[in-house]
Amino acid sequence: MGILDSIPHVHAVPSHRPWPRAVVTEVGWQAAIDRLVEGGLTLLGFWGEPTAVHMAMLDGGSAEIAVVTYECTAGAFPSVASRHPPALRLERTIHDLFGLVPDGADDLRPDLRPDLRPWLDHHAWGQSYPLSGRNASRDVRPYQFLPAEGEALHQVAVGPVHAGIIEPGHFRFTANGEHVVRLEQWLGYTHKGIEQLMQGADLEAAAKLANRTSGDSAVAYAFAFARAAEAALDIQVPRRANHLRALMAELERLANHFGDIGAICNDASFALMHAQTGILRERTLRAADAAFGHRLMMDVVVPGGVARDIAADGLMALRTLLAEINKVFPRLIELYDNTASLQDRTVTTGIVKADYARQFGAGGYVGRASGRGFDARRTLAYAPYDELSFEVPVLDTGDVNARVWIRIREVEQSVGLIAQILDLMEPGEIRTAPAAGRGGCEGLALTEAFRGDVLAWLRLDGELRVERCHLRDASWFQWPLLETAIEGNIIADFPLCNKSFNCSYSGADL
Amino acid sequence: MRKTLLESLTHGSLTEPAPAPDDSALAELAAKVDRAAQARLGRSLAIREVDAGSCNGCELEIHALSNAFYDVERFGLRFVASPRHADVLLVTGPVTKNMRQALERTYNATPDPKWVVAVGGCAIDGGIFRGSYACVGGVSETVPVDLHIKGCPPSPTDLLKGLLALLEHVSGKR
Ligand code: SF4
């Protein structure tokens, strides 16, 4: 049974590919929320337009996806977040950008009243509701953090400028001595207005913006954006291009996992591991540079295929890299496994409950360390992963240690994937040029970034210009879980927990 | 662990890897930075990094400066945790409007004499995010900039070259 069979809808939008999108009335919208609340469906994305809101949902069992659209004729929509918490930050964002109001704002029952505190809007843009297309202004009030009451509680405010070389965000800890009672995050500091910059951009310019949504996932974003455009335009990508894309995606995963495994250990005062994985990360970036001409492989994946083929000596560079990893990495795993001082910090620290991971649809190692086995490469089996063999490691302890182990196992899988692709790759075309003149169309795609699934949704006009594009990082559904994971832990363990998540700021702020 | 430690000790230095063209350029650069830092400053330069809304690509390459290949600390270049300990602010990003005040405050918290280095295309003029309602566009529109390092993101070698230029600049001013 398809997702939309159980959701009453007015009509399906014909030009939306590859999954259906349907316009619903309040009855259908509430039915969709019911399914999310029951756990039958997982919220994949929730975004706005000046007069409509969209929700993308996944049926994990059948790997089906559907989008439902509610037209906000009165500038309002039935609140999702007041019934399904994972929608909260997205709902606040929709209000910030479009001025659309979640219904129930005047509800007298405080628990059911939608949260209208600004999320991305820090009252610094010089305008309210910048994507609404109208000039309205909103109340400016000091930001209210959620309260925590009790004797001997105190607050610690951290950020947006942190001590390390990391992205800006604000963390408000309420602590009892060293123990964290509540953590509340406030992000938005890196909001760059990417969705507005996308509007009216041609495919090439828009792909560049997608590439720079979150620098550590440049390939994954470019890949998701390209696949959404290809779905919309209904074009096939040459086989070789798919292989090259996956090579880049796995190199990106390797580089990030190496960097993070080391950084987590470093936060547990084990610098040796950091130094060693730093070497592997650098070797990976150099191999990427040799093969694709850019260390982070920006602007290589483009709609229709890839912009350039792998360099002549790139294959050799990648094989040398694999040999080096195979030689060094097993020893590093042993080192991690046998260092009691490290385990002492990572085992049972920062636990994400399996129920929360499922409810929030947590992607990547955060979900997989807490029993949620979703991996877009496997569940949605997009090319070329449909023809490659690999495993998706899943654990259920949900602590920092489990997240490290998932990454370790994923490094091994990526090495295997790269080796398979190198063996499979054949000469051939690398790009199908997208052709204008098809009329308006819409596409949706999910790709697996190192930290979880990236969703890209776009609508193109007949001239291959972007009318509307929404990009959703896995972090949207992971950041709130970090708030729960740190509760009851000591503040000093926060860096460790935080690093084991390594959520994106830029990817979530856009 | 002992095995890994011993091997690291006997492995030889990674900062002098097999002679590839970029590595020799790095070695040459290293020698120059070293001389400039020690001869002219006689002390180290403390750097505070500020992400003013970057995509995080620039941060990844700034991080790489501390790995075993580049190891900037050997030149007396150190990343510090507080602007109060810093001589240099290394600023990335198109300066989002949400970060402008934090950047100003960080600048004001940095003691004189101080230098500001804008890193990456975004930090120069907003780069690809230029013209957005949410970005100021260019670090120099918020705080005075002494040096720009181009690239999207600049490679660690580009960053080192830029920092060398800064050392020359600083020696002229101090
Ligand atoms: S210059 Fe490029 S890499 Fe650096 S922050 Fe800007 S977009 Fe990202």
XYZ file of C-alpha atoms and ligand atoms in Angstrom:
692
model
C 0.000 0.000 0.000
C 1.389 3.389 -0.943
C 1.799 6.120 1.626
C -0.820 8.292 -0.061
C -3.416 5.496 0.020
C -3.994 6.173 3.692
C -3.855 9.958 3.424
C -6.880 11.634 1.868
C -5.681 14.074 -0.760
C -7.109 16.399 -3.349
C -4.800 15.622 -6.231
C -1.286 14.440 -6.993
C 1.147 16.772 -8.733
C 2.082 15.139 -12.046
C 5.514 16.646 -12.622
C 6.983 15.572 -9.255
C 9.540 12.767 -9.496
C 10.459 10.098 -8.587
C 8.098 9.923 -5.588
C 4.590 11.388 -5.509
C 3.578 14.749 -4.121
C -0.052 15.389 -3.283
C -2.016 18.425 -2.186
C -4.065 17.776 0.933
C -6.669 19.624 2.956
C -6.649 19.778 6.740
C -8.019 16.230 6.953
C -5.157 14.824 4.911
C -2.586 16.947 6.742
C -3.819 15.684 10.114
C -3.857 12.112 8.795
C -0.232 12.507 7.787
C 0.645 13.843 11.236
C -1.236 10.898 12.785
C 0.950 8.497 10.851
C 4.085 10.325 12.037
C 2.925 10.298 15.653
C 2.082 6.588 15.513
C 5.526 5.888 14.127
C 4.264 4.363 10.885
C 6.046 7.079 8.930
C 9.231 9.056 9.550
C 9.457 12.785 8.926
C 12.095 13.376 6.251
C 11.626 17.068 5.666
C 9.279 19.984 6.319
C 9.650 23.215 4.373
C 7.761 26.229 3.180
C 6.893 28.407 0.260
C 5.170 31.786 0.457
C 1.713 30.179 0.507
C 2.250 26.470 1.133
C 4.022 24.002 3.390
C 5.367 20.598 2.399
C 6.209 17.490 4.382
C 8.272 14.606 3.032
C 7.707 11.293 4.755
C 9.327 7.883 4.623
C 7.812 4.484 5.100
C 10.870 2.666 6.410
C 9.398 -0.749 5.752
C 8.643 -0.316 2.074
C 11.319 2.371 1.454
C 8.588 4.519 -0.095
C 8.573 8.278 0.126
C 5.773 10.799 -0.402
C 5.375 14.544 -0.085
C 2.178 16.167 1.123
C 1.425 19.833 0.555
C -0.937 22.019 2.518
C -1.948 25.273 0.889
C -1.974 28.033 3.459
C -4.795 30.112 2.102
C -5.125 32.056 5.347
C -1.374 32.331 6.026
C -1.568 29.474 8.523
C -1.215 25.690 8.653
C -2.078 23.074 11.269
C 0.944 22.828 13.562
C 2.962 19.653 13.147
C 5.408 20.281 15.971
C 2.793 20.538 18.687
C 1.960 16.917 17.957
C 5.287 15.645 16.589
C 8.357 17.208 18.266
C 10.899 16.381 15.506
C 9.147 19.023 13.374
C 9.761 21.802 15.885
C 12.872 23.538 14.552
C 11.676 23.198 10.980
C 8.334 24.701 11.906
C 9.991 27.645 13.637
C 12.158 28.117 10.552
C 9.129 28.132 8.265
C 7.655 30.856 10.430
C 10.947 32.825 10.392
C 11.340 32.720 6.632
C 7.771 32.823 5.328
C 5.721 34.254 8.161
C 3.316 31.326 7.981
C 1.762 30.636 11.355
C 1.305 27.156 12.817
C -2.319 26.906 13.925
C -3.007 26.784 17.581
C -0.862 29.852 18.304
C -3.718 31.134 20.454
C -4.403 27.777 22.108
C -4.951 28.171 25.844
C -3.311 24.853 26.687
C 0.353 25.816 26.903
C 1.612 22.318 26.043
C -0.208 22.393 22.740
C 0.637 25.950 21.802
C 3.094 26.067 18.911
C 6.536 27.451 19.652
C 6.926 30.730 17.788
C 10.251 31.753 19.243
C 12.547 32.716 16.368
C 15.021 30.086 15.288
C 17.093 31.428 12.402
C 15.886 34.993 12.767
C 18.029 36.845 15.301
C 16.423 40.175 14.389
C 19.555 41.174 12.514
C 18.459 40.844 8.882
C 16.773 44.210 8.701
C 13.551 42.540 7.594
C 11.123 39.935 8.826
C 9.958 36.895 6.876
C 12.483 37.442 4.056
C 11.132 34.711 1.785
C 7.479 35.612 2.169
C 7.477 38.095 -0.677
C 5.776 40.668 1.505
C 6.980 43.294 3.874
C 5.641 42.445 7.271
C 7.299 43.051 10.579
C 7.347 40.908 13.642
C 7.535 41.560 17.347
C 11.064 41.913 18.617
C 11.439 40.409 22.038
C 14.519 39.148 23.870
C 15.016 35.452 23.197
C 13.561 33.299 25.946
C 15.369 30.087 26.781
C 13.287 27.314 28.257
C 13.268 27.361 32.040
C 14.664 24.805 34.435
C 13.705 25.162 38.062
C 15.167 23.779 41.202
C 17.552 24.508 44.006
C 21.218 25.085 43.231
C 20.738 25.231 39.481
C 22.899 27.622 37.525
C 23.243 28.490 33.857
C 26.334 28.347 31.681
C 26.198 30.191 28.382
C 28.587 29.093 25.632
C 29.057 30.574 22.177
C 28.523 31.638 19.486
C 32.314 32.022 19.421
C 33.764 28.832 20.868
C 37.233 27.985 22.112
C 38.133 25.686 19.236
C 38.112 26.088 15.481
C 34.466 25.226 15.061
C 31.277 26.693 13.700
C 29.272 29.225 15.700
C 26.237 28.335 17.774
C 24.909 29.035 21.228
C 24.549 26.480 23.994
C 22.697 27.233 27.168
C 23.454 24.705 29.891
C 21.508 24.540 33.079
C 23.605 22.590 35.537
C 23.532 21.282 39.043
C 27.188 21.386 39.999
C 28.868 19.619 37.117
C 25.760 17.741 36.013
C 23.769 18.980 33.078
C 20.073 19.228 33.856
C 19.080 20.803 30.574
C 20.848 21.900 27.419
C 19.170 24.177 24.964
C 20.743 25.044 21.644
C 20.109 28.180 19.664
C 21.514 28.144 16.174
C 21.065 30.334 13.124
C 24.412 32.146 13.373
C 25.544 30.787 10.031
C 22.263 31.463 8.227
C 23.295 32.717 4.809
C 19.946 32.747 3.012
C 20.908 29.958 0.629
C 17.320 29.129 -0.304
C 16.728 32.665 -1.458
C 20.038 32.813 -3.330
C 18.956 29.656 -5.146
C 15.793 31.259 -6.453
C 16.221 32.228 -10.066
C 19.729 30.740 -10.241
C 20.611 28.517 -13.198
C 21.508 24.907 -12.532
C 25.232 25.544 -12.506
C 25.098 28.413 -10.020
C 22.601 26.567 -7.850
C 24.805 23.458 -7.813
C 27.692 25.622 -6.547
C 25.521 26.906 -3.726
C 24.448 23.363 -2.872
C 28.137 22.401 -2.764
C 28.761 25.050 -0.128
C 25.831 24.306 2.149
C 28.050 22.319 4.492
C 31.704 22.199 3.505
C 32.367 18.792 5.028
C 29.575 17.292 2.911
C 30.256 19.180 -0.314
C 30.079 16.039 -2.425
C 26.969 14.696 -0.701
C 25.101 17.970 -1.234
C 26.171 18.300 -4.840
C 25.152 14.683 -5.343
C 21.721 15.192 -3.744
C 21.113 18.403 -5.670
C 22.166 16.823 -8.952
C 19.961 13.785 -8.399
C 16.973 15.962 -7.535
C 17.499 17.914 -10.768
C 17.936 14.715 -12.763
C 14.763 13.274 -11.247
C 12.868 16.447 -12.107
C 14.168 16.434 -15.681
C 13.873 12.669 -15.942
C 17.392 12.195 -17.281
C 19.716 9.241 -16.901
C 23.276 9.702 -15.758
C 26.027 7.724 -17.516
C 27.272 4.718 -15.583
C 30.813 6.033 -15.338
C 29.563 9.303 -13.830
C 27.715 7.349 -11.148
C 30.883 5.458 -10.322
C 32.912 8.651 -10.105
C 30.295 10.258 -7.873
C 30.347 7.346 -5.470
C 34.151 7.392 -5.410
C 34.010 11.009 -4.306
C 31.217 10.377 -1.815
C 33.192 7.573 -0.171
C 36.404 9.604 -0.112
C 34.482 12.372 1.614
C 33.120 9.878 4.141
C 36.615 8.530 4.814
C 38.141 11.972 5.280
C 35.428 13.009 7.732
C 35.426 9.797 9.725
C 39.211 9.919 10.047
C 39.056 13.515 11.219
C 36.270 12.858 13.695
C 37.529 9.601 15.175
C 40.751 11.422 15.998
C 38.987 14.521 17.275
C 36.746 12.478 19.594
C 39.816 10.771 21.053
C 41.537 14.132 21.338
C 38.628 15.443 23.393
C 39.224 12.463 25.673
C 42.855 13.639 25.975
C 44.247 10.961 23.716
C 46.207 13.041 21.246
C 48.138 10.181 19.674
C 45.026 8.937 17.867
C 44.297 12.438 16.645
C 47.765 12.715 15.144
C 47.480 9.339 13.440
C 44.015 9.797 11.981
C 45.021 13.325 10.946
C 47.669 11.756 8.728
C 45.094 9.444 7.139
C 42.718 12.334 6.614
C 45.409 14.409 4.929
C 46.398 11.493 2.699
C 42.748 11.075 1.729
C 42.394 14.753 0.824
C 45.600 14.656 -1.210
C 44.402 11.606 -3.091
C 41.092 13.395 -3.736
C 43.006 16.404 -5.016
C 45.150 14.236 -7.287
C 42.107 12.418 -8.644
C 39.541 15.216 -8.873
C 41.509 18.471 -8.713
C 40.092 19.772 -5.427
C 40.782 18.566 -1.901
C 37.129 18.756 -0.875
C 36.022 17.800 -4.400
C 33.810 20.862 -4.778
C 32.050 21.537 -8.081
C 32.848 18.160 -9.625
C 29.417 16.564 -9.215
C 26.988 18.507 -11.423
C 23.451 17.893 -12.692
C 23.654 15.293 -15.435
C 26.891 13.680 -14.289
C 30.320 15.004 -13.347
C 32.144 18.080 -14.628
C 35.431 16.300 -15.254
C 36.790 12.805 -15.381
C 39.235 11.379 -12.879
C 42.823 12.483 -13.598
C 45.093 10.029 -15.390
C 47.118 9.269 -12.269
C 44.065 9.492 -10.009
C 43.386 5.762 -10.058
C 46.908 5.096 -8.852
C 46.565 7.746 -6.143
C 43.404 6.053 -4.875
C 44.918 2.568 -4.896
C 47.929 3.849 -2.979
C 45.585 5.474 -0.479
C 43.652 2.242 0.051
C 46.880 0.342 0.625
C 47.994 2.882 3.209
C 44.657 2.760 5.038
C 44.651 -1.030 5.012
C 48.112 -0.990 6.534
C 47.583 1.622 9.228
C 43.909 1.628 10.176
C 43.668 -1.853 11.757
C 46.404 -0.817 14.178
C 44.464 2.314 15.086
C 41.342 0.263 15.755
C 43.382 -1.937 18.052
C 44.713 1.135 19.780
C 41.187 2.474 20.341
C 39.977 -0.879 21.547
C 42.815 -1.368 24.003
C 43.101 2.005 25.641
C 41.227 1.892 28.921
C 41.535 5.620 29.564
C 39.662 6.270 26.327
C 36.937 3.725 26.943
C 36.497 5.220 30.362
C 35.359 8.440 28.693
C 33.378 7.032 25.758
C 31.507 4.020 27.147
C 28.043 4.907 28.548
C 28.656 8.603 27.832
C 26.043 10.635 25.958
C 23.458 7.949 25.328
C 20.833 8.498 22.619
C 17.815 6.328 23.396
C 16.708 4.052 20.584
C 13.146 5.383 20.858
C 14.307 8.926 20.258
C 16.504 7.908 17.335
C 13.504 6.239 15.728
C 11.060 9.047 16.499
C 13.410 11.707 15.167
C 14.442 9.626 12.193
C 18.069 10.189 13.179
C 20.356 9.483 10.258
C 23.973 8.410 9.999
C 26.062 7.106 12.873
C 23.773 8.828 15.405
C 20.835 6.689 14.281
C 22.859 3.583 13.544
C 24.545 3.612 16.965
C 21.043 3.621 18.488
C 19.478 0.816 16.514
C 18.087 2.724 13.520
C 19.509 1.025 10.448
C 18.482 3.565 7.816
C 21.173 4.330 5.238
C 19.994 6.005 2.031
C 22.638 4.092 0.061
C 21.046 0.820 1.152
C 17.396 1.593 1.897
C 16.876 3.690 -1.220
C 19.578 1.888 -3.217
C 20.406 4.697 -5.618
C 23.001 4.239 -8.326
C 25.656 3.019 -8.170
C 25.085 1.559 -4.693
C 22.412 -0.745 -6.069
C 25.160 -2.778 -7.728
C 27.779 -2.629 -4.965
C 28.104 -4.867 -1.981
C 28.507 -3.330 1.476
C 27.180 -3.612 4.983
C 25.393 -1.044 7.117
C 26.695 -1.485 10.658
C 24.128 -1.026 13.431
C 24.637 -1.040 17.219
C 22.235 -0.353 20.029
C 24.102 1.055 23.022
C 23.777 4.595 21.650
C 26.789 6.030 23.522
C 29.874 7.885 22.284
C 31.683 4.569 22.044
C 28.991 3.117 19.767
C 29.161 6.143 17.494
C 32.928 5.716 17.256
C 32.547 2.042 16.395
C 29.963 2.739 13.722
C 32.416 5.169 12.129
C 35.230 2.629 12.348
C 33.092 0.010 10.616
C 32.008 2.564 8.012
C 35.614 3.369 7.200
C 36.129 -0.315 6.442
C 33.015 -0.387 4.269
C 34.064 2.728 2.345
C 37.462 1.247 1.651
C 35.716 -1.834 0.282
C 33.361 0.284 -1.813
C 36.162 2.310 -3.359
C 38.052 -0.866 -4.233
C 34.925 -2.339 -5.869
C 34.270 0.803 -7.884
C 37.861 0.949 -9.094
C 37.472 -2.613 -10.354
C 34.098 -1.959 -11.963
C 34.828 1.324 -13.676
C 34.786 1.290 -17.443
C 35.496 4.030 -19.939
C 32.490 6.007 -21.089
C 30.550 9.235 -21.087
C 30.555 11.289 -17.913
C 27.666 13.674 -18.451
C 24.196 13.875 -19.961
C 23.636 17.572 -20.516
C 20.293 18.710 -19.078
C 18.161 20.177 -21.868
C 15.733 23.058 -21.413
C 12.221 23.142 -22.756
C 10.464 20.456 -20.740
C 8.378 22.949 -18.840
C 8.203 23.184 -15.068
C 9.097 20.071 -13.079
C 9.998 18.980 -9.561
C 12.421 16.468 -8.138
C 13.327 14.991 -4.777
C 16.458 13.057 -3.812
C 18.204 11.722 -0.744
C 21.885 10.900 -0.586
C 23.895 9.558 2.281
C 26.422 12.105 3.564
C 28.963 10.992 6.158
C 26.697 12.222 8.957
C 23.424 11.003 7.522
C 20.925 11.606 4.764
C 20.786 14.889 2.867
C 17.435 15.694 1.287
C 17.196 17.920 -1.782
C 13.895 19.100 -3.227
C 13.621 21.489 -6.115
C 11.288 22.955 -8.667
C 12.672 24.020 -12.029
C 11.099 26.272 -14.582
C 11.154 25.556 -18.328
C 14.472 27.409 -18.701
C 16.306 25.216 -16.181
C 16.252 27.872 -13.530
C 15.552 27.025 -9.915
C 12.207 28.348 -8.763
C 12.480 26.887 -5.304
C 15.010 24.579 -3.668
C 15.080 23.152 -0.192
C 18.076 21.309 1.259
C 17.784 19.460 4.534
C 20.813 18.251 6.471
C 20.706 15.175 8.706
C 21.626 17.512 11.560
C 18.106 18.895 11.855
C 17.053 15.638 13.469
C 20.329 14.990 15.309
C 20.896 18.288 17.119
C 17.809 17.829 19.346
C 19.062 14.360 20.276
C 22.345 15.872 21.433
C 20.287 17.914 23.890
C 18.845 14.709 25.320
C 22.133 12.794 25.202
C 23.990 15.241 27.429
C 21.365 15.296 30.196
C 22.752 13.770 33.358
C 26.302 13.839 32.005
C 28.882 16.308 33.231
C 29.610 19.519 31.321
C 33.175 18.356 30.777
C 31.864 15.508 28.650
C 30.011 17.842 26.343
C 32.854 18.334 23.835
C 33.219 14.580 23.578
C 29.495 14.045 23.015
C 29.289 16.945 20.624
C 32.197 15.679 18.562
C 30.740 12.180 18.400
C 27.675 13.763 16.735
C 29.565 16.415 14.766
C 26.330 17.993 13.631
C 26.539 20.625 10.946
C 25.813 24.236 11.824
C 26.006 25.620 8.326
C 24.009 22.723 6.894
C 21.201 23.299 9.386
C 21.286 27.097 9.321
C 21.674 27.382 5.538
C 49.873 1.292 21.980
C 53.596 0.880 22.597
C 53.966 -0.629 19.148
C 52.284 2.315 17.482
C 54.282 4.813 19.513
C 57.573 3.104 18.702
C 56.696 2.902 15.044
C 55.822 6.564 15.007
C 59.226 7.322 16.493
C 61.130 5.231 14.001
C 58.936 6.110 11.052
C 60.754 9.357 10.402
C 59.275 12.769 10.011
C 56.155 13.242 7.933
C 56.999 16.865 7.497
C 59.673 15.774 5.052
C 57.770 13.323 2.906
C 58.972 11.847 -0.376
C 59.794 14.604 -2.850
C 56.634 15.520 -4.688
C 56.443 19.023 -6.122
C 53.960 20.343 -3.571
C 55.972 18.896 -0.725
C 59.153 20.629 -1.776
C 57.229 23.868 -2.071
C 56.006 23.257 1.440
C 59.496 22.637 2.745
C 60.737 25.827 1.134
C 57.854 27.734 2.618
C 58.478 26.190 5.998
C 62.044 27.422 6.014
C 60.963 30.932 5.102
C 58.211 31.115 7.707
C 60.597 29.813 10.322
C 63.221 32.427 9.582
C 60.748 35.257 9.365
C 59.028 34.369 12.597
C 62.155 33.913 14.628
C 64.386 36.586 13.186
C 61.863 39.378 13.159
C 59.446 38.612 15.931
C 61.570 36.628 18.273
C 58.383 35.152 19.631
C 55.310 33.317 18.515
C 52.171 34.590 16.911
C 48.891 33.587 18.527
C 45.922 33.092 16.202
C 42.252 33.130 17.146
C 40.016 31.676 14.486
C 36.524 33.124 14.052
C 33.912 31.474 11.879
C 31.662 34.333 10.806
C 29.212 32.132 8.956
C 31.412 30.015 6.720
C 30.279 26.781 5.099
C 32.933 25.116 7.269
C 35.121 24.269 4.267
C 37.663 26.899 5.275
C 37.726 25.566 8.848
C 38.551 22.086 7.606
C 41.659 23.386 5.853
C 42.634 25.588 8.797
C 42.428 22.455 10.930
C 44.717 20.690 8.491
C 47.449 23.235 9.309
C 47.886 21.443 12.616
C 48.297 17.955 11.175
C 51.641 16.206 11.010
C 52.303 17.362 7.441
C 51.993 21.112 7.976
C 52.389 21.313 11.745
C 52.243 25.115 11.989
C 53.312 25.136 15.591
C 56.879 24.499 14.528
C 56.901 28.018 13.080
C 55.647 29.594 16.255
C 52.138 29.942 14.884
C 49.664 28.851 17.529
C 45.894 28.642 17.617
C 44.527 29.961 20.898
C 41.157 29.586 22.583
C 40.455 33.206 23.467
C 40.700 36.477 21.558
C 42.359 37.899 24.662
C 45.379 35.719 23.974
C 45.482 36.483 20.276
C 47.633 38.642 18.010
C 45.772 37.619 14.909
C 42.115 37.001 14.093
C 41.676 34.554 11.260
C 38.157 35.173 10.013
C 36.140 33.039 7.591
C 32.688 33.342 6.072
C 30.567 36.020 4.390
C 29.913 37.544 7.850
C 26.313 36.641 8.371
C 24.240 39.372 9.904
C 23.631 37.027 12.815
C 27.400 36.875 13.436
C 28.322 40.504 12.855
C 28.010 41.564 16.466
C 29.920 38.522 17.716
C 32.729 39.316 15.271
C 32.866 42.940 16.408
C 32.963 41.894 20.022
C 35.685 39.352 19.364
C 37.697 42.039 17.580
C 37.222 44.443 20.460
C 38.267 41.769 22.931
C 41.566 41.246 21.106
C 44.377 43.371 22.549
C 46.461 45.711 20.390
C 48.508 45.365 18.347
C 46.309 42.992 16.384
C 45.893 41.888 12.812
C 42.944 40.509 10.946
C 43.267 37.948 8.179
C 40.207 37.247 6.034
C 40.298 33.657 4.796
C 38.457 32.353 1.738
C 36.386 33.858 -1.043
C 33.437 34.454 1.274
C 35.477 36.488 3.719
C 36.782 38.711 0.934
C 33.488 39.972 -0.451
C 30.774 37.519 0.536
C 31.820 35.217 -2.298
C 29.040 33.012 -3.497
C 26.740 34.321 -0.743
C 27.114 37.933 -1.780
C 23.905 39.905 -2.016
C 21.996 37.753 0.468
C 19.630 39.447 2.924
C 21.393 37.473 5.638
C 25.037 38.362 4.907
C 27.085 41.505 5.375
C 29.520 40.367 2.676
C 33.228 40.653 3.362
C 35.008 40.860 6.703
C 36.372 44.346 5.959
C 32.867 45.779 6.126
C 32.758 44.849 9.799
C 36.354 45.025 11.077
C 39.544 46.320 9.408
C 41.364 43.608 7.458
C 45.143 43.465 7.034
C 45.355 40.540 4.677
C 43.158 38.407 2.454
C 43.870 34.773 1.650
C 42.012 33.671 -1.453
C 40.571 30.263 -2.247
C 37.391 28.312 -1.781
C 38.700 27.022 0.461
C 42.388 27.997 0.387
C 44.581 24.905 0.651
C 46.760 24.540 3.729
C 49.739 25.579 1.589
C 47.885 28.733 0.511
C 47.113 29.423 4.141
C 50.756 28.993 5.097
C 51.812 31.336 2.319
C 49.322 33.885 3.559
C 50.530 33.585 7.104
C 54.083 34.120 5.872
C 52.955 37.290 4.150
C 51.383 38.320 7.421
C 54.634 37.770 9.293
C 56.404 40.055 6.866
C 53.647 42.615 7.272
C 53.662 42.343 11.051
C 57.428 42.768 11.260
C 57.071 46.032 9.408
C 54.510 47.334 11.883
C 55.749 46.132 15.215
S 35.349 30.441 0.916
Fe 34.411 28.572 0.106
S 35.100 27.002 1.542
Fe 35.410 28.961 2.556
S 33.561 29.310 3.720
Fe 33.280 30.304 1.728
S 32.231 28.781 0.492
Fe 33.087 27.713 2.228
